[in-house]
Coordinates of C-alpha atoms and ligand atoms in Angstrom, one line a residue:
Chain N
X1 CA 0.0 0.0 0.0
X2 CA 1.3 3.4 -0.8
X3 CA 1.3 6.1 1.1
X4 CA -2.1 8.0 2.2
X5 CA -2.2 11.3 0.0
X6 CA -3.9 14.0 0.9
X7 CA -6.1 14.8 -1.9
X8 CA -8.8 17.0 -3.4
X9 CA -12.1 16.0 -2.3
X10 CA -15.1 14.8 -1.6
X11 CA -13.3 11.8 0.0
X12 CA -16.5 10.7 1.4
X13 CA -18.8 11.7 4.2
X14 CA -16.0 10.7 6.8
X15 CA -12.5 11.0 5.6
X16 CA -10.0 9.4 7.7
X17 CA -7.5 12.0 9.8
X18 CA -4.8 12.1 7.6
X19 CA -2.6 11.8 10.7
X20 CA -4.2 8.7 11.5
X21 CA -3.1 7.0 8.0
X22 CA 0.1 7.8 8.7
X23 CA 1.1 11.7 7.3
X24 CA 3.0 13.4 9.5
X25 CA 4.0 17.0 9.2
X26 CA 7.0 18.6 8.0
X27 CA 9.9 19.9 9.6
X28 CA 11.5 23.8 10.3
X29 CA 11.2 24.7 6.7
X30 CA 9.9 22.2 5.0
X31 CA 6.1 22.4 3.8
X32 CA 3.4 20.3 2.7
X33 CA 1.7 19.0 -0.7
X34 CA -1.0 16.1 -0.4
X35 CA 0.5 14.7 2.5
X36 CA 4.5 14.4 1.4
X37 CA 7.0 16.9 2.5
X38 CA 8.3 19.6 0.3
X39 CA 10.4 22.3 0.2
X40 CA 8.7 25.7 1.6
X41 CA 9.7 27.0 -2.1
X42 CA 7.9 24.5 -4.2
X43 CA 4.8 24.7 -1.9
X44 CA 4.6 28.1 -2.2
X45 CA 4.7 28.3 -6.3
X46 CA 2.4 25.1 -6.2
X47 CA -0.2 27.6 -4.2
X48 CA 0.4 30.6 -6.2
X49 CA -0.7 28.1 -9.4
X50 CA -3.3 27.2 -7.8
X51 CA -4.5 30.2 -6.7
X52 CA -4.2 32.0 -10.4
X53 CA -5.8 28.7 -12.4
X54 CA -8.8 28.7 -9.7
X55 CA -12.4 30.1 -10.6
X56 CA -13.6 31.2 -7.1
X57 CA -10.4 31.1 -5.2
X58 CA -11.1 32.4 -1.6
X59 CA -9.1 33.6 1.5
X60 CA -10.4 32.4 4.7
X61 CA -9.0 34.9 7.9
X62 CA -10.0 34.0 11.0
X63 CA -9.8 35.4 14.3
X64 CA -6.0 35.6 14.9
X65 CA -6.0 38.1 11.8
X66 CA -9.3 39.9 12.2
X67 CA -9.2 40.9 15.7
X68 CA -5.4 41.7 16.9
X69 CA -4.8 44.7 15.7
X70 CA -1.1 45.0 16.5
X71 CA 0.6 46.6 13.6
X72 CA 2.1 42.6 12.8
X73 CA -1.8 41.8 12.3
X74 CA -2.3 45.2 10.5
X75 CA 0.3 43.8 8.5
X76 CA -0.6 40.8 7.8
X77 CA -3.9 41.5 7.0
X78 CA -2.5 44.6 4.3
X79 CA -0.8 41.3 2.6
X80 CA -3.5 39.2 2.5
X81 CA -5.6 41.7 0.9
X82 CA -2.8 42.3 -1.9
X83 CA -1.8 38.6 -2.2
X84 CA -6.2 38.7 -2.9
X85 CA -6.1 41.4 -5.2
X86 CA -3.7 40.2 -6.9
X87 CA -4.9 36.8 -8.1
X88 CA -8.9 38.3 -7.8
X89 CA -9.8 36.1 -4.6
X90 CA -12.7 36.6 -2.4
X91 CA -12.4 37.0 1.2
X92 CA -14.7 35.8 3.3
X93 CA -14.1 35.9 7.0
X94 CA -14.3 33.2 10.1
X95 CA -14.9 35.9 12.8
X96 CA -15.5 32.8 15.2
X97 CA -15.9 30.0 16.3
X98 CA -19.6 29.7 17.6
X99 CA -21.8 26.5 15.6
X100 CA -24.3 29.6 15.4
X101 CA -27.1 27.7 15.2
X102 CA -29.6 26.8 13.2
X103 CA -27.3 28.6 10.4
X104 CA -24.7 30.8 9.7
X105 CA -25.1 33.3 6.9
X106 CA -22.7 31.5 3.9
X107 CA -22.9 34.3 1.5
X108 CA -20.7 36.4 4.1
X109 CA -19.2 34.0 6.5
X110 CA -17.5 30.4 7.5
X111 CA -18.0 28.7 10.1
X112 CA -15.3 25.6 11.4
X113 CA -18.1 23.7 12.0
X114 CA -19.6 23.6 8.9
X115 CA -17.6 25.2 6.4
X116 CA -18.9 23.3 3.4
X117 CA -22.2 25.5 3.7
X118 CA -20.0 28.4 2.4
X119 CA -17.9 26.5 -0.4
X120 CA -21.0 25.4 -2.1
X121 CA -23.2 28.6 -1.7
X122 CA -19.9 30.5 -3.1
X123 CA -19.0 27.4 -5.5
X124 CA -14.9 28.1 -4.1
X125 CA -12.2 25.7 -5.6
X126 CA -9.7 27.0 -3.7
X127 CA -9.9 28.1 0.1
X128 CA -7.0 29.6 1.7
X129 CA -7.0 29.2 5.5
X130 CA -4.8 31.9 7.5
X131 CA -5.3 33.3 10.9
X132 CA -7.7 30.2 12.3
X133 CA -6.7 28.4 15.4
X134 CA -5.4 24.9 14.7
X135 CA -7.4 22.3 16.0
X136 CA -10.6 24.6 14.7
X137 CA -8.6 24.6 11.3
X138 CA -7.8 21.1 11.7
X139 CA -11.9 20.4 11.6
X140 CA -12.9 22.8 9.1
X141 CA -10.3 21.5 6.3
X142 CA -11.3 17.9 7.1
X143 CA -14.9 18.9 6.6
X144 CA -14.1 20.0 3.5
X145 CA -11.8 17.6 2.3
X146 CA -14.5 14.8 3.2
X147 CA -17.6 16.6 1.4
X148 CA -16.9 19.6 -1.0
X149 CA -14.5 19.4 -4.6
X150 CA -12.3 22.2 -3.1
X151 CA -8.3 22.6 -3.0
X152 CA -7.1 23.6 0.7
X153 CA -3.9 25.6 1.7
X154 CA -3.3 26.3 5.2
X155 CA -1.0 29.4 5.8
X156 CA -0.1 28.7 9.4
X157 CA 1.8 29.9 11.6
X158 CA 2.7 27.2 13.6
X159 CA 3.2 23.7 12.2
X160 CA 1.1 22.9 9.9
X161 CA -1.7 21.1 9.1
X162 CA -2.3 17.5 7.4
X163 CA -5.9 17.6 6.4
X164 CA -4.7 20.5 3.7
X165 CA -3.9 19.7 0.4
X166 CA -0.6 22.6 0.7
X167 CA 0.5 23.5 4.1
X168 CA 2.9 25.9 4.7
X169 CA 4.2 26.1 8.8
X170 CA 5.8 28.9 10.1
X171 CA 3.6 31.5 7.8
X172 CA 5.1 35.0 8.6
X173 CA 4.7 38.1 7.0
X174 CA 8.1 37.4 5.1
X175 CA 6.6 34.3 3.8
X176 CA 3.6 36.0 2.9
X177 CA 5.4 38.5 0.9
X178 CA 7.5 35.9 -1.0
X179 CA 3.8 34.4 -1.7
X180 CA 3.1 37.8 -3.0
X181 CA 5.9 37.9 -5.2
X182 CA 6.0 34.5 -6.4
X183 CA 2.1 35.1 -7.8
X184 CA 3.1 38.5 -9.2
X185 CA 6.2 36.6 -10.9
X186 CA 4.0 33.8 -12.0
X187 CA 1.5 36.4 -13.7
X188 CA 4.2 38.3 -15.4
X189 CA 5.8 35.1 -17.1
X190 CA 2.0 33.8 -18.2
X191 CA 1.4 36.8 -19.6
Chain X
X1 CA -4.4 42.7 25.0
X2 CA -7.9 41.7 26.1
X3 CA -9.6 44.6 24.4
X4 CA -7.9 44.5 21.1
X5 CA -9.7 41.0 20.7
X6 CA -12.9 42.9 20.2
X7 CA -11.5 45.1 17.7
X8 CA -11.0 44.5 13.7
X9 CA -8.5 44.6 11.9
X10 CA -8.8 47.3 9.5
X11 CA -7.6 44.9 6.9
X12 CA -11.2 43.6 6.9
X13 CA -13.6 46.0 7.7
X14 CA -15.0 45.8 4.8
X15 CA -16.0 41.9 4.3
X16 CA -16.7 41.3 8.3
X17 CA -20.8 40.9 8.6
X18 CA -22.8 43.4 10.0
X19 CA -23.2 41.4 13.3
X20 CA -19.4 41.6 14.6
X21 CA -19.2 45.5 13.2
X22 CA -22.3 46.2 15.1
X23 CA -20.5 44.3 18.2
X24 CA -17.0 46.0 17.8
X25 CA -18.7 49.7 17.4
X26 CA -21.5 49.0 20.2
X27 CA -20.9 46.0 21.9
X28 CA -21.1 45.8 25.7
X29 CA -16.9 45.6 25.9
X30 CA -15.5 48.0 28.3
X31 CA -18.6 49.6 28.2
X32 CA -20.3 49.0 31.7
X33 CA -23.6 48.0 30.0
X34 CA -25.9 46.5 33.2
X35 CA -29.3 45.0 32.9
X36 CA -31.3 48.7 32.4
X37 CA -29.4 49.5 29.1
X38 CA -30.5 46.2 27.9
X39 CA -31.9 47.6 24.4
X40 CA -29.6 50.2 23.4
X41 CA -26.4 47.9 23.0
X42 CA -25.4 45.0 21.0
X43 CA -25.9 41.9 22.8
X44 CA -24.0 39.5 23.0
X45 CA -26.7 36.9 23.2
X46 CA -29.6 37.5 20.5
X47 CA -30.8 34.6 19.0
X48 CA -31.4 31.3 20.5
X49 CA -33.5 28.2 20.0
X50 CA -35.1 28.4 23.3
X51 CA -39.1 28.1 23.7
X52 CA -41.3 30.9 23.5
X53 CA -41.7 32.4 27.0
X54 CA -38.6 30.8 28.4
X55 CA -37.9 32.1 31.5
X56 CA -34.4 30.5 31.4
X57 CA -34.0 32.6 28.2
X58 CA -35.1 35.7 30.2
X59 CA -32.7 34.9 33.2
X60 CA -29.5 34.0 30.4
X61 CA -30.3 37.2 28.5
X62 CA -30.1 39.0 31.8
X63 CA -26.9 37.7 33.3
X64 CA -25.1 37.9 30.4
X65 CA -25.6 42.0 30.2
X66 CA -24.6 42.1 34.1
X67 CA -21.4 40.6 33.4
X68 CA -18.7 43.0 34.6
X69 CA -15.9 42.3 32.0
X70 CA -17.6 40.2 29.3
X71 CA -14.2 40.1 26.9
X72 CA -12.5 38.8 29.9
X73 CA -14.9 35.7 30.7
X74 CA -15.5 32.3 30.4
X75 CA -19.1 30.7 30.6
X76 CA -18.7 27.3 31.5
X77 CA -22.1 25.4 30.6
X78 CA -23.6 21.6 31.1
X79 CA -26.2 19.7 29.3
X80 CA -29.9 20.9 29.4
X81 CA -32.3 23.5 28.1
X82 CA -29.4 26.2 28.8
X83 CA -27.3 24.3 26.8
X84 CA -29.0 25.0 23.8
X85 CA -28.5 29.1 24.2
X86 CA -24.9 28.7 24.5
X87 CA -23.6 28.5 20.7
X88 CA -25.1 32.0 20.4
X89 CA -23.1 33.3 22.5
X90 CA -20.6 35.7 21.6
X91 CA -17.8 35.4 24.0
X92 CA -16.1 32.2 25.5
X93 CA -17.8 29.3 26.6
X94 CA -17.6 25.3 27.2
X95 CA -19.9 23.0 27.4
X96 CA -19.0 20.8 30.0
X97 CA -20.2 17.2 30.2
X98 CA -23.5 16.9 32.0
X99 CA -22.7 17.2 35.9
X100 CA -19.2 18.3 35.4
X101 CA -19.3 22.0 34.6
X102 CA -18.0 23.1 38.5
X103 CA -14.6 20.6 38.0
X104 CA -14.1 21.8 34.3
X105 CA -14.5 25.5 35.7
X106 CA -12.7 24.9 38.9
X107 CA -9.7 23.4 36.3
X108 CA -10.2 26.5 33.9
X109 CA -10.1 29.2 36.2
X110 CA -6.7 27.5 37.9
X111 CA -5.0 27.4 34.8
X112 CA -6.5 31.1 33.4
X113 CA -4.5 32.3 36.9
X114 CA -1.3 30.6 35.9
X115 CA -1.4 31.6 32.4
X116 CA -2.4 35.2 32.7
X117 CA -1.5 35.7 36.4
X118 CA -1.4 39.6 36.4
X119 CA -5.0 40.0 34.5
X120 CA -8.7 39.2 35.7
X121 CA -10.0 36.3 34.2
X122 CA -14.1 35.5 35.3
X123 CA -15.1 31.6 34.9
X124 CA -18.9 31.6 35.6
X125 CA -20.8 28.5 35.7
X126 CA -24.5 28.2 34.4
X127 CA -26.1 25.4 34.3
X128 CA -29.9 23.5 35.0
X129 CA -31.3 22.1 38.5
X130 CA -31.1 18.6 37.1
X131 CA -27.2 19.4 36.3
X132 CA -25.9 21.4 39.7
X133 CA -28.2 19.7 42.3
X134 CA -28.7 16.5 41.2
X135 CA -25.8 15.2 38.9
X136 CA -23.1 17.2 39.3
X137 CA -23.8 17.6 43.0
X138 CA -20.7 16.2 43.7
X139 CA -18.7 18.6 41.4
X140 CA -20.9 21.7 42.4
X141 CA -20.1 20.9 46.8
X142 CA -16.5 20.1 46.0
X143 CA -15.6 22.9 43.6
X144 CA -16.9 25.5 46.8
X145 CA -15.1 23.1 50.1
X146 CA -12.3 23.7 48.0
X147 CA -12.9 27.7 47.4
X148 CA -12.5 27.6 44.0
X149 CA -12.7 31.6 42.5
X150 CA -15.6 30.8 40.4
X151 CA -19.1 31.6 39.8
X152 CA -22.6 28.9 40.2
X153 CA -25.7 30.2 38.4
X154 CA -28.3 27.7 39.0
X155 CA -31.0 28.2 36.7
X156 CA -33.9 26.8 39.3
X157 CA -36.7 25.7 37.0
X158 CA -37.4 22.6 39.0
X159 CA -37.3 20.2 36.7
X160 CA -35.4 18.7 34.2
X161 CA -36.7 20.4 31.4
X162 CA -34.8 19.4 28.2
X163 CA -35.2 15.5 28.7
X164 CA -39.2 16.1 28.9
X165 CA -40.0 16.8 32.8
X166 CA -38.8 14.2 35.2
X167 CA -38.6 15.3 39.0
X168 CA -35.1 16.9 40.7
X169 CA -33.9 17.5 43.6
X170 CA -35.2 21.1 43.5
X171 CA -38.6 20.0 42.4
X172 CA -40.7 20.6 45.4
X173 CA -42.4 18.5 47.7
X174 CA -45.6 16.5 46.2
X175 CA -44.9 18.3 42.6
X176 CA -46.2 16.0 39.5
X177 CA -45.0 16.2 36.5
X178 CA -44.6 14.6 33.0
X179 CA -42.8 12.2 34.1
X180 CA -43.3 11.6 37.8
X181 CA -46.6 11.4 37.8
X182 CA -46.7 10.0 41.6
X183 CA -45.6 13.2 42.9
X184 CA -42.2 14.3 44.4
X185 CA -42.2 12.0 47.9
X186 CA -39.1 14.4 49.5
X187 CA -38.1 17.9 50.2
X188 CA -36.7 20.4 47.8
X189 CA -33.0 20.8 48.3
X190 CA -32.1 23.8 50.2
X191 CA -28.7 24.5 48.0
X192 CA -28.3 28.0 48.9
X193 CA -27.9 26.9 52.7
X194 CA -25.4 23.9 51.5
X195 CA -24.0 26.5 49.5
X196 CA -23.0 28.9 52.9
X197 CA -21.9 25.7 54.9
X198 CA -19.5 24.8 52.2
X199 CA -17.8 27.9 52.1
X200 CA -19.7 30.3 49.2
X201 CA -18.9 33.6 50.3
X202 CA -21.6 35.4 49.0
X203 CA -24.9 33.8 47.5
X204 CA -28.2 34.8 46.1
X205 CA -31.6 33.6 45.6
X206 CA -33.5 35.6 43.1
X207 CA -36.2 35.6 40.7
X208 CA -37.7 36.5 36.9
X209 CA -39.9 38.5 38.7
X210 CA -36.7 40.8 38.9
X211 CA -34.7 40.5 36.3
X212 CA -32.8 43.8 37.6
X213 CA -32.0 42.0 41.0
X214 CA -30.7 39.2 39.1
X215 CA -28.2 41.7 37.5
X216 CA -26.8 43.4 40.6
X217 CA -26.3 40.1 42.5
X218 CA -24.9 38.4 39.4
X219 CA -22.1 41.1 39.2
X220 CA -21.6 41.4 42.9
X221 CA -21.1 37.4 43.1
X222 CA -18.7 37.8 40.0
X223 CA -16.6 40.5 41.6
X224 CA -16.3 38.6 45.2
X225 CA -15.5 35.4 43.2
X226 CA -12.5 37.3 41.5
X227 CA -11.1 38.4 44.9
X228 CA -12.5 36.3 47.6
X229 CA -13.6 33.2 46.9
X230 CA -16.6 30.9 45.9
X231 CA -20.0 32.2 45.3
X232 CA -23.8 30.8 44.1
X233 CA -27.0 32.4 42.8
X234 CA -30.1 30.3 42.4
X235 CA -32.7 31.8 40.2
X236 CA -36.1 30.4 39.8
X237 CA -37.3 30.5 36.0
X238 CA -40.0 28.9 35.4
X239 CA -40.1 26.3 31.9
X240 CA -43.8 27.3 30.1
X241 CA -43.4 24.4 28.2
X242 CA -43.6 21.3 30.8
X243 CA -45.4 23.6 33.0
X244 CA -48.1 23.7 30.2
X245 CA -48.8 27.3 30.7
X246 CA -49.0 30.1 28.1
X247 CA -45.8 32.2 27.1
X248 CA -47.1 35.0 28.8
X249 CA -48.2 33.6 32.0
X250 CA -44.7 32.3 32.9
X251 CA -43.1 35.9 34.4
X252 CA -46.5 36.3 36.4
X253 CA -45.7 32.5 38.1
X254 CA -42.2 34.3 38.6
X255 CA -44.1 36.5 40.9
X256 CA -46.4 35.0 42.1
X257 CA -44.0 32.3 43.7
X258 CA -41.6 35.3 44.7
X259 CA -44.5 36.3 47.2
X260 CA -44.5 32.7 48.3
X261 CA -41.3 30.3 48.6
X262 CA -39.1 32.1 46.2
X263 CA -38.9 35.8 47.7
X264 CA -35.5 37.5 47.0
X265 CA -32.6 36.0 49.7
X266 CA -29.1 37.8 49.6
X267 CA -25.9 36.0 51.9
X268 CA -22.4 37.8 51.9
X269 CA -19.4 37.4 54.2
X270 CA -17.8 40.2 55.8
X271 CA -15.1 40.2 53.7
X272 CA -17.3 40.4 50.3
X273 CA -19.6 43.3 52.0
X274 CA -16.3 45.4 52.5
X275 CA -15.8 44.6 48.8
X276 CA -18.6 45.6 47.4
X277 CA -19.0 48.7 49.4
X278 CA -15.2 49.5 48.9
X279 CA -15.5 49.2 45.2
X280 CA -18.9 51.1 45.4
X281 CA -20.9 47.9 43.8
X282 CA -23.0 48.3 46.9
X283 CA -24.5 50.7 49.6
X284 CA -22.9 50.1 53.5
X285 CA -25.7 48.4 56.0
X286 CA -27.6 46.2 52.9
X287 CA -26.9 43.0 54.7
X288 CA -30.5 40.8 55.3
X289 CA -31.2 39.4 57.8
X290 CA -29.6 36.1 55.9
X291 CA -26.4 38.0 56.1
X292 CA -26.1 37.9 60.3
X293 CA -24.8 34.7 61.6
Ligands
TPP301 C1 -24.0 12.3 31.7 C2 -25.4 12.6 31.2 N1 -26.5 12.1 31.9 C3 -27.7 12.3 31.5 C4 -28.0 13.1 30.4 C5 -29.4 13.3 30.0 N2 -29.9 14.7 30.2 C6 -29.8 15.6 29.3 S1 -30.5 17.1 29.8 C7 -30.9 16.4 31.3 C8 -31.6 17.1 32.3 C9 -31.2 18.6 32.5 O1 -31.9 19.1 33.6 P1 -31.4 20.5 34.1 O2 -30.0 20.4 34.5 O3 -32.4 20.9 35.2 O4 -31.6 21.5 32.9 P2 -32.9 22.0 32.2 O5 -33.1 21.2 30.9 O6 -34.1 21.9 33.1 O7 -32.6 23.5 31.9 C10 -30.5 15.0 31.4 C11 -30.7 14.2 32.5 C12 -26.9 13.6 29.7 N3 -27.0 14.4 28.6 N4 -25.6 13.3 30.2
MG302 MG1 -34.0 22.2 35.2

């Protein structure tokens, strides 16, 4: 048997955690596509590819970007509205956590507990994920992994994640910037 | 650091939904909202599934506007009718196991004093009859022997409600319902007097028939809990639903039994008096009769 690879869904209504069939997650500077470890580098062209061939690609902030506003937030949030811009995403907030029940508006919002709500309503191929707590992360991109068609990246700031189809650990501003440039370089040699 | 949580990032004002603008611009965060401004602020609780007439509802609504520093708080809930308000909520809460919410919050507010020791950090406990007098009894007497800086808010509706009416221990004496249709053979638990013997510093019994009382003693027992040590309110709010009654008839029981068996009961140490009165939550000389041991 080869090994598990973490792909595009739907996987089915209860994927296994990728963890569980054996990915682990990369080391200090590595990164993540489908499960194998990568070079930070490649990871970040492959999401830059992505991003650019999508139809609805969308960034997903969530509450450790959309609140804090310490000027490394401000920051960070000024780049993820260019890195947007730049490759004509939408950006649809997860202001928190709460199930919000009976529903959450999907037009305007996701929600970690049922996220695939807000990739069908918007028809998104490619969600971004940057500024969510892990283990909330962790649930919403194996949500969406096991019932919607849509490419994950996770721009995290700590380790990683396995349930995304690209992970990048470690996201700081610096890395956001070379995601930045490596889009803007991408765009100028396909044109 | 606790206050920037509630505000947004530039970055994104423009694609946050109306809701969290509305709670960032005129939310109840560092504002001193109490229960009479209820109306003019964004509240942190609006929609919930509860029934129509809920006096539970009325009593959550109402404690959440008293809460003294909302951004800096942690509602610790258990399984029942409550339970079911809870996701709504805009600011931090768990939702313990049934009968465990006093251990989870006695665990939570221990470790919210090691890891922000120089800041206040509230852990408030609300939860049903069934869950703080009956199953989580246990929990609820140890978490105050052991002085534990939290909060109890029993929401006394005398029943357990969500599972379809079966007799507690705060159901009184000879009470039928749904299901105990015999009638209640034993007393109604006297918590707020196990609650002084175990060490509560200050405790309250209050009614829907005041929701304005339920504010002032909610904050007071929140404050002393910060500083002193463990303290209880039991409210009494009435369930429409099991007690087959209209909507609109529910507040009027409220009354009605505050007249009788339920009438307003206020218990606070010396130490928590000097509190309040220092930190001008409360007038000198309001101790009841309760008060003098
Ligand atoms: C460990 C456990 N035991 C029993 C139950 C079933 N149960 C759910 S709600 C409930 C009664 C709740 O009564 P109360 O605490 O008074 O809350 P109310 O619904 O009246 O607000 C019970 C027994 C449960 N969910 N978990
Ligand atoms: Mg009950």
């Amino acid at each position: 048997m080869g090994a598990y690879q973490v792909l595009q869904g739907p996987e089915g209504y209860l994927p296994p955690a990728a963890a569980m069939q054996g990915v682990t997650l990369a080391g200090p500077g590595k990164a993540m596509i489908e499960g194998r470890h990568v070079e930070k580098q490649e990871a970040i062209e492959c999401i830059a590819e992505k991003l650019l061939g999508a139809t609805v690609p969308t960034f997903f902030p969530g509450p450790l970007v959309l609140w804090r506003t310490t000027d490394y937030a401000q920051e960070r949030g000024k780049l993820i509205r260019e890195i947007s811009a730049e490759v004509g995403a939408k950006v649809i907030p997860m202001p928190d956590y709460r199930p919000k029940y009976p529903m959450i508006n999907p037009e305007v919002e996701i929600n970690p507990n049922h996220p695939n709500l807000t990739i069908w309503f918007n028809k998104i191929d490619v969600g971004v994920f940057i500024g969510v707590h892990c283990h909330q992360a962790n649930l919403a991109l194996k949500i969406i992994r096991g019932g919607t068609s849509c490419f994950t990246v996770a721009l995290c700031a700590e380790e990683g994640h396995e349930e995304a189809n690209v992970s990048l650990r470690e996201t700081d501003n610096d890395t956001l910037r070379k995601l930045l440039a490596t889009v803007k370089d991408l765009k100028k040699r396909r044109a | 650091m606790s206050l920037a949580i509630t505000k947004i990032n530039p970055a994104f004002v423009d694609v946050m939904p109306q809701e969290y603008l509305d709670l960032a611009s005129d939310g109840p965060f560092a504002a001193d909202k109490s229960v009479k401004d209820l109306g003019t602020f964004k509240e942190l609780i609006e929609e919930h599934p509860l029934c129509a007439g809920c006096n539970l509802a009325l009593a959550f609504r109402t404690l959440i506007s008293a809460l003294p520093c909302p951004e800096d708080t942690v509602i610790v809930g258990s399984t029942g009718c409550n339970s079911l308000a809870f996701p709504q909520l805009a600011i931090h809460n768990v939702h313990a196991l049934f009968g465990n919410q006093n251990a989870v919050a006695s665990g939570l507010k221990r470790g919210l004093k090691l890891r922000f020791p120089d800041q206040n950090k509230d852990v408030v406990v609300m939860a049903g009859d069934g869950a703080t007098a009956d199953i989580g009894f246990d929990m609820t007497m140890h978490s105050w022997i052991r002085g534990e800086n939290i909060t109890t808010v029993m929401f006394d509706n005398e029943i357990y409600a969500n599972t379809g009416g079966q007799e507690s221990g705060m159901t009184p004496f000879g009470t039928v319902r749904n299901m105990a249709p015999t009638g209640k053979n034993f007393q109604k638990m006297n918590v707020p007097e196990f609650a002084k013997q175990a060490g509560c510093v200050y405790v309250a019994k209050v009614s829907t028939a005041n929701t304005a009382k339920i504010g002032q003693c909610f904050r007071n027992a929140v404050l002393a809990a910060r500083e002193i040590g463990p303290t209880y309110i039991q409210i009494y709010t009435p369930c429409p639903t099991n007690l087959k009654m209209k909507p609109a008839e529910s507040v009027a029981l409220a009354k009605k039994r505050a007249k009788e068996d339920y009438a307003f009961e206020e218990y606070m140490s010396e130490e928590v008096e000097n509190l309040l009165v220092s930190s001008g939550a409360i007038k000198p000389k309001v101790k009841k009769e309760e008060g003098k041991k």
